[in-house]
Short mmCIF file of C-alpha atoms in Angstrom, two decimals:
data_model
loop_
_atom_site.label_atom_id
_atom_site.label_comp_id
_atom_site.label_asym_id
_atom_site.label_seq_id
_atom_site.Cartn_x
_atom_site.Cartn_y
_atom_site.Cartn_z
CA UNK Q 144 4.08 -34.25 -29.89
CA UNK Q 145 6.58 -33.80 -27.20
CA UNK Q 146 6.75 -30.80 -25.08
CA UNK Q 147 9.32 -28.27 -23.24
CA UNK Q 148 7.02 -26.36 -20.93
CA UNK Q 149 4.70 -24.04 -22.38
CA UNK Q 150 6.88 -22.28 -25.25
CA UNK Q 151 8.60 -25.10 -27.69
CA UNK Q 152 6.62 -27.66 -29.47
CA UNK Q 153 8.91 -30.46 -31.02
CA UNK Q 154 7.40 -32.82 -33.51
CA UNK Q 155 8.48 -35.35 -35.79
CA UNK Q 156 6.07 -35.72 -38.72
CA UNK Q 157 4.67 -39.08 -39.58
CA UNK Q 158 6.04 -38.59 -43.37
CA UNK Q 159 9.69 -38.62 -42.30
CA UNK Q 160 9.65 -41.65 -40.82
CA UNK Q 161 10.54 -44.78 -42.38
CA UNK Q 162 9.82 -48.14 -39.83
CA UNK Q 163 11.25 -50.20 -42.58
CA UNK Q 164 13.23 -52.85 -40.92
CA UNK Q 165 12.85 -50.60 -37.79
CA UNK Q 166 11.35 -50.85 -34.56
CA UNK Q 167 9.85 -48.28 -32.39
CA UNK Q 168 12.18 -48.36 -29.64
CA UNK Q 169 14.93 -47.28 -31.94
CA UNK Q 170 13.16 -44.69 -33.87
CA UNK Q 171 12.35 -43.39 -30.30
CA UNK Q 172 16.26 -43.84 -29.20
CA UNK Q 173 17.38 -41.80 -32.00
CA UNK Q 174 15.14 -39.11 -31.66
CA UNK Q 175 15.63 -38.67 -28.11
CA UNK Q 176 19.78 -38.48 -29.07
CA UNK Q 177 19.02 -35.82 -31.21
CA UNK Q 178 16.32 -33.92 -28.96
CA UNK Q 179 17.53 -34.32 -25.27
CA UNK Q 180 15.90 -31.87 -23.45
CA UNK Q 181 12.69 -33.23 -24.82
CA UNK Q 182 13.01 -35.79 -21.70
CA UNK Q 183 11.96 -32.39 -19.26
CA UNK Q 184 8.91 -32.25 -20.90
CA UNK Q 185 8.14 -36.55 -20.18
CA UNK Q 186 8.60 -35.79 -16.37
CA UNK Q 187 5.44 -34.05 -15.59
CA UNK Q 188 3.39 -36.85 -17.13
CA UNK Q 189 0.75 -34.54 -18.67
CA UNK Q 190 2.15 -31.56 -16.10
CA UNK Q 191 3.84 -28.58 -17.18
CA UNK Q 192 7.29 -27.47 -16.50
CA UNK Q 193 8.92 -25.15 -14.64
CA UNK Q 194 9.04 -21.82 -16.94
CA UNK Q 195 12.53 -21.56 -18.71
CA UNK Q 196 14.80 -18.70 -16.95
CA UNK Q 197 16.01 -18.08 -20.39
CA UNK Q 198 12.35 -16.49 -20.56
CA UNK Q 199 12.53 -12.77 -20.67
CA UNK Q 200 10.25 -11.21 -17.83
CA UNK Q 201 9.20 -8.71 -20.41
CA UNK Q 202 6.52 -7.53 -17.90
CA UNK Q 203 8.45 -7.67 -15.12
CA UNK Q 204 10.91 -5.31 -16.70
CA UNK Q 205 8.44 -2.66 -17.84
CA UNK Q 206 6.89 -2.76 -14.21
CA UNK Q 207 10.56 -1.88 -13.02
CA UNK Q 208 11.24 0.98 -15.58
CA UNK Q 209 7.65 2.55 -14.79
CA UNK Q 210 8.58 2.53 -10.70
CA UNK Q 211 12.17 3.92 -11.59
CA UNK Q 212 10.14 6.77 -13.51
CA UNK Q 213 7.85 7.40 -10.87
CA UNK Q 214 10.47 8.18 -7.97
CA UNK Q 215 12.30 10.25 -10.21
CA UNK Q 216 8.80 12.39 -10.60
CA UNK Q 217 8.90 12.16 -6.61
CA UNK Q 218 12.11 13.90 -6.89
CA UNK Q 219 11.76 16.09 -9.65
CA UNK Q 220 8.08 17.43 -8.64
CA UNK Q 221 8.38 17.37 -4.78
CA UNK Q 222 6.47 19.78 -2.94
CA UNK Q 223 8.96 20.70 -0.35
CA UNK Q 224 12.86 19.99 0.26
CA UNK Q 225 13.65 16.27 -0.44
CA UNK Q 226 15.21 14.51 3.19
CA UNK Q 227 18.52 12.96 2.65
CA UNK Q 228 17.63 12.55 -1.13
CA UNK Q 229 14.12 11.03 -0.88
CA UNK Q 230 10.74 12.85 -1.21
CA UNK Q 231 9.15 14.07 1.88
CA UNK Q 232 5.56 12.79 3.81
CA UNK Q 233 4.44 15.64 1.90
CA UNK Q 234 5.29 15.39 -1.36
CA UNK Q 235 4.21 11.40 -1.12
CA UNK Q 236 1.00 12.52 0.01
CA UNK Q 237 0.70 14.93 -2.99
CA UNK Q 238 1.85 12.79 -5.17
CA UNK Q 239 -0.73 9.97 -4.57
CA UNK Q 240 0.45 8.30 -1.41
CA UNK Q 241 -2.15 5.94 0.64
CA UNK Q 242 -3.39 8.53 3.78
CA UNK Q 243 -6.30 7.18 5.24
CA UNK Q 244 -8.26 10.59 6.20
CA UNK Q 245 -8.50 11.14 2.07
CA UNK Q 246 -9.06 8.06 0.80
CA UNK Q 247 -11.88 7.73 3.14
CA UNK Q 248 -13.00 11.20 1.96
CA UNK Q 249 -13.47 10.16 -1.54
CA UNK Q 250 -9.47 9.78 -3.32
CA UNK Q 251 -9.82 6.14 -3.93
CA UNK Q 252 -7.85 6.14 -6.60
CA UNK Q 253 -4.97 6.61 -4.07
CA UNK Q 254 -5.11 2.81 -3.28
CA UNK Q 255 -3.51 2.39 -6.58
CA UNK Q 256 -1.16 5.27 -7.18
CA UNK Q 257 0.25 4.44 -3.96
CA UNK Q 258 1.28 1.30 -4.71
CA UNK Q 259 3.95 2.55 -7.81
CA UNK Q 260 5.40 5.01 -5.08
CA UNK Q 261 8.49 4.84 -3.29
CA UNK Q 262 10.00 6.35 -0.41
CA UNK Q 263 13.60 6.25 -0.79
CA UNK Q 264 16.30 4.63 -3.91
CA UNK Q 265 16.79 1.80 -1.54
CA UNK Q 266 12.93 1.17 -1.31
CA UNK Q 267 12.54 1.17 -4.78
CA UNK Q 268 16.05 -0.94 -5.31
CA UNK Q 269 14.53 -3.71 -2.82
CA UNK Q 270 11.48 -3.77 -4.19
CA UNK Q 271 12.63 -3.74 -7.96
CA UNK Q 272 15.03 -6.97 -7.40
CA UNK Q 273 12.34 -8.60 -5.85
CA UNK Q 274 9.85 -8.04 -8.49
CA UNK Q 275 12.56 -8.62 -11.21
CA UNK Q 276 12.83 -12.40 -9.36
CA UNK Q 277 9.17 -12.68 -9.35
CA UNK Q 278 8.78 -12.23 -13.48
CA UNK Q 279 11.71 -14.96 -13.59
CA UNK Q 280 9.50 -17.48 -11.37
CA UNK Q 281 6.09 -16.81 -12.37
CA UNK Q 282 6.15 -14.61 -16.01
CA UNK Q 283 6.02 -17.61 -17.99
CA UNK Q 284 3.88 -19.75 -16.06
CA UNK Q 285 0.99 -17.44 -16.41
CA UNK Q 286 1.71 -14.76 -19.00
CA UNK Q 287 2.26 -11.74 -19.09
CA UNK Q 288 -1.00 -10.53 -18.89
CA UNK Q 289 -2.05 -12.34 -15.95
CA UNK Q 290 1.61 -11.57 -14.04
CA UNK Q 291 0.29 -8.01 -14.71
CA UNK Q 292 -3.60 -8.38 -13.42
CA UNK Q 293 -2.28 -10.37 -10.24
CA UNK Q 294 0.38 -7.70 -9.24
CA UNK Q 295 -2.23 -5.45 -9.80
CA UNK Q 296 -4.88 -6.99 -7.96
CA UNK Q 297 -2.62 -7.78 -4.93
CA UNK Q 298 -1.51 -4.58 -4.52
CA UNK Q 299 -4.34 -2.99 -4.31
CA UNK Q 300 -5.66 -5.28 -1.89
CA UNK Q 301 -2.59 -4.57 0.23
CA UNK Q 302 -3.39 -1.01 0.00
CA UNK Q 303 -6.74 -1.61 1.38
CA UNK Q 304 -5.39 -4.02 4.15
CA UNK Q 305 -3.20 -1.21 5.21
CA UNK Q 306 -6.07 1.30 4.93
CA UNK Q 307 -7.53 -0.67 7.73
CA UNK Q 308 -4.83 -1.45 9.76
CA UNK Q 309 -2.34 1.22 9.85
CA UNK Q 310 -2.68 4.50 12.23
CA UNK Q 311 -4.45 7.77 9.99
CA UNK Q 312 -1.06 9.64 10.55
CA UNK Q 313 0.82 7.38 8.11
CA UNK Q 314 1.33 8.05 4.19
CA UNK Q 315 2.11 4.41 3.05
CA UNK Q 316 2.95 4.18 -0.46
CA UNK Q 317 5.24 1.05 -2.19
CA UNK Q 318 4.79 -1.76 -4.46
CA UNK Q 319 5.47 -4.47 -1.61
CA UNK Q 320 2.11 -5.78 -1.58
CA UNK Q 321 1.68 -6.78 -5.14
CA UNK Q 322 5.47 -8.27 -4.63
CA UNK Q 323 4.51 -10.24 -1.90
CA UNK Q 324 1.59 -11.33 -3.58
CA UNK Q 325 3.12 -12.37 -6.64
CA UNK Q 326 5.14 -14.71 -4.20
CA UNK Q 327 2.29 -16.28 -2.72
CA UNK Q 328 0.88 -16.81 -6.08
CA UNK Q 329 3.60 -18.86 -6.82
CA UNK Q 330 3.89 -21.56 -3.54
CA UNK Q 331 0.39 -21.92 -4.34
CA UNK Q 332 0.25 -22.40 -7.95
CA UNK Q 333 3.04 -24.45 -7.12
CA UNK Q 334 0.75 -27.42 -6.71
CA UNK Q 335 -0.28 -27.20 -10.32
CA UNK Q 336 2.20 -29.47 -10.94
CA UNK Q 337 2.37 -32.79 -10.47
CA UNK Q 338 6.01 -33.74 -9.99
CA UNK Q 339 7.06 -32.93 -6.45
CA UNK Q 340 10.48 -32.14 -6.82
CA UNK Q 341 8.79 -29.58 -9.68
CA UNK Q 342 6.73 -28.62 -6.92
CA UNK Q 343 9.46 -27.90 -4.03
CA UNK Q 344 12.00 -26.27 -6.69
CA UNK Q 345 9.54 -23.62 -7.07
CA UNK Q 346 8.58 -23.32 -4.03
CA UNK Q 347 11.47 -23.02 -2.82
CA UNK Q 348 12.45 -20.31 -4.82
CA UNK Q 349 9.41 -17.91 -4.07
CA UNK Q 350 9.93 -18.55 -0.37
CA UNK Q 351 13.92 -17.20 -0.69
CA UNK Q 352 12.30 -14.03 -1.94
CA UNK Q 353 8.80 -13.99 -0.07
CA UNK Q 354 11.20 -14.16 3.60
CA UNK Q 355 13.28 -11.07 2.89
CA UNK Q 356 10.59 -9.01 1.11
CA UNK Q 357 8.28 -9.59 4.55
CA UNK Q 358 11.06 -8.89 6.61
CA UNK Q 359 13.12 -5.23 7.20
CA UNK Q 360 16.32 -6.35 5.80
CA UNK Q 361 16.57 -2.79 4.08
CA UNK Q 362 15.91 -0.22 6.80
CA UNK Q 363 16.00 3.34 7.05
CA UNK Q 364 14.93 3.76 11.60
CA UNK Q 365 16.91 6.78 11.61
CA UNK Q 366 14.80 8.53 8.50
CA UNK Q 367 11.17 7.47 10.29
CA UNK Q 368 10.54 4.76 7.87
CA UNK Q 369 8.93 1.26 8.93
CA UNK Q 370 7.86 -1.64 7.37
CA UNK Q 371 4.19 -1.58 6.24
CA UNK Q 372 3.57 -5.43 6.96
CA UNK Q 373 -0.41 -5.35 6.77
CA UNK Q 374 -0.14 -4.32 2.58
CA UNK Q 375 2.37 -7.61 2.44
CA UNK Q 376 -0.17 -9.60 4.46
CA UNK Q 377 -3.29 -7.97 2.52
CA UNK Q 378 -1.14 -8.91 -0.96
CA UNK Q 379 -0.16 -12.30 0.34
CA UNK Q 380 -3.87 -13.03 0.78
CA UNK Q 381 -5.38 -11.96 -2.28
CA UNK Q 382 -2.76 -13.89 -4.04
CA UNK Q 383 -3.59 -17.22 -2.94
CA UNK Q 384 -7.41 -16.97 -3.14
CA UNK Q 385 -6.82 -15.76 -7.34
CA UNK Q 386 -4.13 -19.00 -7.45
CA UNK Q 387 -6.69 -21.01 -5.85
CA UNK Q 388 -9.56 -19.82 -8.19
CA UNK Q 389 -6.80 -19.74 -11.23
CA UNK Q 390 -5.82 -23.78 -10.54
CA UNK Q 391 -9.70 -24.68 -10.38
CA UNK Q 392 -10.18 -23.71 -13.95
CA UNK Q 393 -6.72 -24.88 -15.49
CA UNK Q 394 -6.29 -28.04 -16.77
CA UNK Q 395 -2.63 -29.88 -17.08
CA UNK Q 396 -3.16 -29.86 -20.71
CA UNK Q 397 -3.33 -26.19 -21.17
CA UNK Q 398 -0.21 -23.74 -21.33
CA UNK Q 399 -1.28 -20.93 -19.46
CA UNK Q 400 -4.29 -20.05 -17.21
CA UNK Q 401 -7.48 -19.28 -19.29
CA UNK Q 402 -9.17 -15.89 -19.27
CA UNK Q 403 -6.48 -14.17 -20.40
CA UNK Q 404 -8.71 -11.23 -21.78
CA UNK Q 405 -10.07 -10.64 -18.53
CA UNK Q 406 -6.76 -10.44 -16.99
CA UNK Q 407 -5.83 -7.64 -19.27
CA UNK Q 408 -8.89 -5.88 -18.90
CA UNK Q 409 -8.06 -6.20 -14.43
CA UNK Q 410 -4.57 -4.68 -15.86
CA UNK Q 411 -5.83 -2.09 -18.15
CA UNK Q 412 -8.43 -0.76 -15.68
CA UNK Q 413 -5.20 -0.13 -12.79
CA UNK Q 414 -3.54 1.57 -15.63
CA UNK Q 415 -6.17 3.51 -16.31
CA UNK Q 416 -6.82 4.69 -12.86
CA UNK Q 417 -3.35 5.43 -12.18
CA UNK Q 418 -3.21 7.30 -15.27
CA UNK Q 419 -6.67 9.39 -14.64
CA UNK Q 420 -5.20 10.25 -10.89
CA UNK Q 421 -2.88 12.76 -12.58
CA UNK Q 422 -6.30 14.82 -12.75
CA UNK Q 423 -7.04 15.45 -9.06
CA UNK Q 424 -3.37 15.18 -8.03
CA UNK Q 425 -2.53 17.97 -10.86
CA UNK Q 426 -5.69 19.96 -9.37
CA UNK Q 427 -4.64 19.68 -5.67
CA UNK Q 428 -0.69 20.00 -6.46
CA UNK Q 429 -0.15 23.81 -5.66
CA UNK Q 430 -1.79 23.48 -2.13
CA UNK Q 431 0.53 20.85 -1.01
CA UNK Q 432 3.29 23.21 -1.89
CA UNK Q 433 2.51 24.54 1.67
CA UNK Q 434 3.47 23.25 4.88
CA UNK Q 435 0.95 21.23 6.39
CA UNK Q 436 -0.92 22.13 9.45
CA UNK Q 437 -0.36 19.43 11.08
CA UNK Q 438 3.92 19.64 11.21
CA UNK Q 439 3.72 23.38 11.84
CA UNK Q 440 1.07 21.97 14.77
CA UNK Q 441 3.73 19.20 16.49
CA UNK Q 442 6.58 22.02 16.00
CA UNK Q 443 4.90 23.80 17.94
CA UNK Q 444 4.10 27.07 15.38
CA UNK Q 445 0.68 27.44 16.61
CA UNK Q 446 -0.34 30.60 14.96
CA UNK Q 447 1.52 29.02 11.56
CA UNK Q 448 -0.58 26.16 12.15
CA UNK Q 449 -3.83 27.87 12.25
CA UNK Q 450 -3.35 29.71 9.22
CA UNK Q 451 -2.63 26.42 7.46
CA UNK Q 452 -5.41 24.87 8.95
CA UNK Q 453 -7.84 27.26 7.38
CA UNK Q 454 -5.71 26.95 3.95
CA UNK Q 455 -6.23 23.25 4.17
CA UNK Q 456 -10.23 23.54 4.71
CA UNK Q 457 -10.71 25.29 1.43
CA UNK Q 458 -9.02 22.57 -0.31
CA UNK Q 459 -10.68 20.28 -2.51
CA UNK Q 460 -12.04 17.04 -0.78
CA UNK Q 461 -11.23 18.42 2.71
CA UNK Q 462 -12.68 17.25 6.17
CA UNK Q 463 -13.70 20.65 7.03
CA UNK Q 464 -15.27 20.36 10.13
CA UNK Q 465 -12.41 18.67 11.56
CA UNK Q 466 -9.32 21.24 9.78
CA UNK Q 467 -11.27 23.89 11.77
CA UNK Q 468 -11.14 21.53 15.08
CA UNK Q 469 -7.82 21.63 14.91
CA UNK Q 470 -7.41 25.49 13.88
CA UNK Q 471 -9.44 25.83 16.85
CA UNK Q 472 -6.88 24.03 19.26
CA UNK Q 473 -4.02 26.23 17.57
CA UNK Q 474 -5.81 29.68 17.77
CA UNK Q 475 -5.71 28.15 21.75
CA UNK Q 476 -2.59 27.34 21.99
CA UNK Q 477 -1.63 30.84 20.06
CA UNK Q 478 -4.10 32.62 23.03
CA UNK Q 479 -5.64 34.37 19.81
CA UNK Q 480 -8.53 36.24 21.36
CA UNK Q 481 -10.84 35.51 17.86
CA UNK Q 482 -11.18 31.79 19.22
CA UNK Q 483 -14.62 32.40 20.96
CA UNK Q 484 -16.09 34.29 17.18
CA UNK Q 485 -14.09 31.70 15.03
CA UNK Q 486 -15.38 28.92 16.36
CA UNK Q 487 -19.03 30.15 16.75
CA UNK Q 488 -18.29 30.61 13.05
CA UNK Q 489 -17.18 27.02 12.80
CA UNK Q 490 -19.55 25.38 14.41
CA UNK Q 491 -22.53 27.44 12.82
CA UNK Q 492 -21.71 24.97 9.51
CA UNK Q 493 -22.74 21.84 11.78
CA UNK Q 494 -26.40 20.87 13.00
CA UNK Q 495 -26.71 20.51 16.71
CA UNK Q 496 -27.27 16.64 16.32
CA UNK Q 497 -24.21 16.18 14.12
CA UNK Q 498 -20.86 15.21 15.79
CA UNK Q 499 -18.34 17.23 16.36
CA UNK Q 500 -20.24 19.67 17.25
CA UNK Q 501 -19.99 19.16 20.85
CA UNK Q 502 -16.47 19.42 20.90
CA UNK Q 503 -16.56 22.95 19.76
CA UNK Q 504 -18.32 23.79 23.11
CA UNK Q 505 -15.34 22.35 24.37
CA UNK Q 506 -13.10 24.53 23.07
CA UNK Q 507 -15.41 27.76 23.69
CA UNK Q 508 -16.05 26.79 27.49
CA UNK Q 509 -19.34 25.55 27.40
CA UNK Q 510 -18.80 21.87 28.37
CA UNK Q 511 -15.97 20.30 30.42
CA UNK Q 512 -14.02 17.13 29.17
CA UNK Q 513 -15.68 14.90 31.60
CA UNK Q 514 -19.25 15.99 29.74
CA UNK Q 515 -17.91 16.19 26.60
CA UNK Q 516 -17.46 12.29 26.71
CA UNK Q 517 -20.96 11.83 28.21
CA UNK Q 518 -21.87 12.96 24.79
CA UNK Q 519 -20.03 10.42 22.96
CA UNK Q 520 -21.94 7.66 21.17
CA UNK Q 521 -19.78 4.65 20.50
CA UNK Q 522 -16.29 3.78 20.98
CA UNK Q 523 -15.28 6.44 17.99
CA UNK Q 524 -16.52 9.60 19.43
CA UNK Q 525 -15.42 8.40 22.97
CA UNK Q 526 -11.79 8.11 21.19
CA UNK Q 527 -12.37 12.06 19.83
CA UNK Q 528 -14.00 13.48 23.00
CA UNK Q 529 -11.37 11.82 25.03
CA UNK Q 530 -8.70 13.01 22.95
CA UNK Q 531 -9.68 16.57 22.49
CA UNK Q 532 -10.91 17.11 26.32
CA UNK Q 533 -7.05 16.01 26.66
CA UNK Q 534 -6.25 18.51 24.37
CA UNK Q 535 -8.73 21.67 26.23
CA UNK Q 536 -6.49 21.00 29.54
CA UNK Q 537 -3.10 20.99 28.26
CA UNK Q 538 -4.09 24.11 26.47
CA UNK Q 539 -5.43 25.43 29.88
CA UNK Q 540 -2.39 24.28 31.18
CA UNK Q 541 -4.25 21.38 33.34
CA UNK Q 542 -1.16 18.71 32.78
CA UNK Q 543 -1.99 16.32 35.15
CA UNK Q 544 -5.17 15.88 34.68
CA UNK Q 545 -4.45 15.70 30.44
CA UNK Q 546 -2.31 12.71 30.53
CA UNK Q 547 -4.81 10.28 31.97
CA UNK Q 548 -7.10 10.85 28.85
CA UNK Q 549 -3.92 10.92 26.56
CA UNK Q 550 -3.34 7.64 27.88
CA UNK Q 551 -7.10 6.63 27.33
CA UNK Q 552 -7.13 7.73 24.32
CA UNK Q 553 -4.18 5.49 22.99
CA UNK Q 554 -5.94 2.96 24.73
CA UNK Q 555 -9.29 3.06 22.60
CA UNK Q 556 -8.72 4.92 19.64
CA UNK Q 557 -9.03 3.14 16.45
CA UNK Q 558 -5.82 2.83 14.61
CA UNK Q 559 -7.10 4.41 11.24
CA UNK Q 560 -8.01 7.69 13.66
CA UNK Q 561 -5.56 10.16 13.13
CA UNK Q 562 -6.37 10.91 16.97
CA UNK Q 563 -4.23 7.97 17.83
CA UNK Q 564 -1.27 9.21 16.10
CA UNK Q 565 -1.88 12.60 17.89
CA UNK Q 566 -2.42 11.56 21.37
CA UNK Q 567 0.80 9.50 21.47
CA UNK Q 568 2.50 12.48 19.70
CA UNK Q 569 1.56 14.58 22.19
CA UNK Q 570 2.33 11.90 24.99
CA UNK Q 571 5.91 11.95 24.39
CA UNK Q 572 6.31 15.30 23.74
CA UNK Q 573 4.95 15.64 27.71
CA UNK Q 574 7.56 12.85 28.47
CA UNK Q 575 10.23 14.94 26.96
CA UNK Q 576 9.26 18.03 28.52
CA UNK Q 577 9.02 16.59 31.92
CA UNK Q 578 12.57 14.51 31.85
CA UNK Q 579 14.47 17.87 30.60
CA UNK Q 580 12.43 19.84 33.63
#
């Protein structure tokens, strides 16, 4: 039986042949005349082919029509005004965007509904061609349920790359990291086959794509978007190891990679969460309909801010004693005279031993900033006490002596601390200040 790749099987049956008076070499000759493409199948001696590009990406396209139907939800269900036509840090966050301070509070399921988010129609565009070339290039090779459990698999594990290794005050949500992955799938799967001009034809096509999808050739600086280039690396990685551990059980002799059940339960399962998140986002959907603390914070609305604050504490899943931390700063900045009372209040839901609980004697007087990192144990509450004793002098008006532990606190905060975001924030807004003086 000769072969065309993995799809067409062309036979000739022993019964129709009559070697009467004929040899082998003919029989072969004239079968060959009337089946010529049946030579692509000879090359790989026992190999597979490249899959045919006539192959419909059937997967592929249904991934594309669910992300086109998920930014138009972004639009449709936004929480606030849409910027320049796309959905707004807050709506992406309400919606099921990858923020660090809630994932790490218990919505996990973010790491996937993150990754069928977009942040703008030329995100999604970028992200749809490239995945459209990645079901022409890998689809067939693998099937379509294992194209679906490896785009699955990678893009999660890009989410939880950039979980890691992105700053707290970032809402990172695209499908980049299963893309990417899908690519590096390919180089290395790439070495299933045996013929090496096989090999570099397909490699060469998943690098064309894998280049520009790493790289910002589609850029929006001037709408505060960036490149999040840990979810490609995270996606990149968890690509090859499940090529690596997908060649060691494929033979030459079989179509497709085996376990094709278990791929579709990996695929089913990411479905199913993404489906099941429409629970807690539904549930959670009305408070995000409010300005966040945080903006009205950096706009400098202090009193606005507090008031959120407090809103934002008596939502589901929230880090309470650190929304009242920070409606403790803006009842200072605001001069309200309740600070002392609410944050006796605050810090009355807090053991002695427990951290932050220190930091609220910060804020009511009773320790200094220089004491208030004597208290710190480890690198992480150094990064807090630093950055809110920076925080207690530029409320007290103590400039000079708040920019040194801004500047410290840049220098050893953890990049997944939403203090790092803050302190530089607050850095440049300093900066500003002091050039317009």
């Amino acid at each position: 039986m000769l072969q065309r790749g993995s799809k067409l099987a062309l036979s000739i049956p022993i019964s129709q042949i009559d070697t009467a008076g004929t040899d082998i070499a003919q029989l072969c000759r004239t079968y060959m005349a009337a089946h010529p493409t049946a030579l692509d199948a000879m090359e790989e001696q026992g190999g597979r082919s490249l899959p045919s590009s006539a192959t419909q990406p059937l997967a592929s396209y249904g991934l594309i029509a669910l992300l086109v139907l998920i930014y138009c939800a972004e639009l449709k269900f936004a929480v606030d005004p849409n910027q320049g036509g796309s959905p707004s840090l807050q709506t992406l966050a309400a919606l099921g965007g990858m923020w660090q301070p809630l994932i790490l509070n218990g919505q996990w399921w973010r790491l996937v509904t993150a990754t069928l988010m977009h942040a703008s129609l030329v995100h999604l565009l970028g992200n749809s061609f490239a995945l459209w070339r990645a079901g022409l290039l890998l689809e067939g090779l693998v099937g379509r349920l294992w194209f679906l459990a490896l785009f699955a698999a990678c893009a999660v594990g890009g989410e939880v790359a950039s979980l890691y290794m992105t700053p707290a005050t970032v809402v990172a949500v695209g499908a980049s990291g299963g893309i990417v992955g899908l690519f590096a799938t390919a180089i290395v799967l790439s070495f299933h086959f045996q013929s090496s001009a096989k090999r570099s034809l397909m490699q060469t096509r998943a690098i064309s794509i894998l280049v520009p999808a790493v790289l910002p050739l589609f850029s929006g600086p001037d709408k505060g978007l960036r490149i999040d280039y840990s979810a490609h690396i995270g996606g990149a990685i968890v690509g090859a190891v499940l090529a690596l551990a997908l060649m060691s059980s494929w033979s030459r002799e079989q179509a497709r990679p085996r376990y094709a059940r278990a791929a579709g339960v990996v695929a089913g399962v990411f479905a199913l969460v993404a489906l099941g998140a429409l629970v807690p986002i539904s549930r959670t959907y009305a408070a995000y309909q409010t300005e966040s603390g945080f903006t009205a914070f950096f706009n400098g609305r202090y009193d606005d801010a507090a008031r959120l604050f407090k809103q934002q504490s008596e939502m589901p899943g929230a880090q309470v004693a650190y929304d009242d931390l920070w409606r403790i700063m803006a009842m200072g900045y605001a001069k309200d005279p309740a600070l002392q009372t609410q944050a006796q209040q605050a810090q009355a839901k807090l053991t002695p031993a427990t951290w932050p609980y220190p930091i609220f004697d910060l804020f009511m007087g009773d320790l200094s900033p220089q004491a208030l990192q004597m208290k710190a144990v480890g690198n992480d509450q150094l990064c807090e006490a630093t950055f809110y004793g920076a925080e207690e002098d530029l409320i007290a008006g103590h400039i000079d002596d708040a920019k040194p532990l801004l500047e410290k606190a840049i220098s050893i905060c953890p990049k997944t601390f939403i203090e790092l975001g803050a302190a530089e924030s607050e850095l440049k807004r300093l900066q500003k200040d002091n050039a317009g003086s």
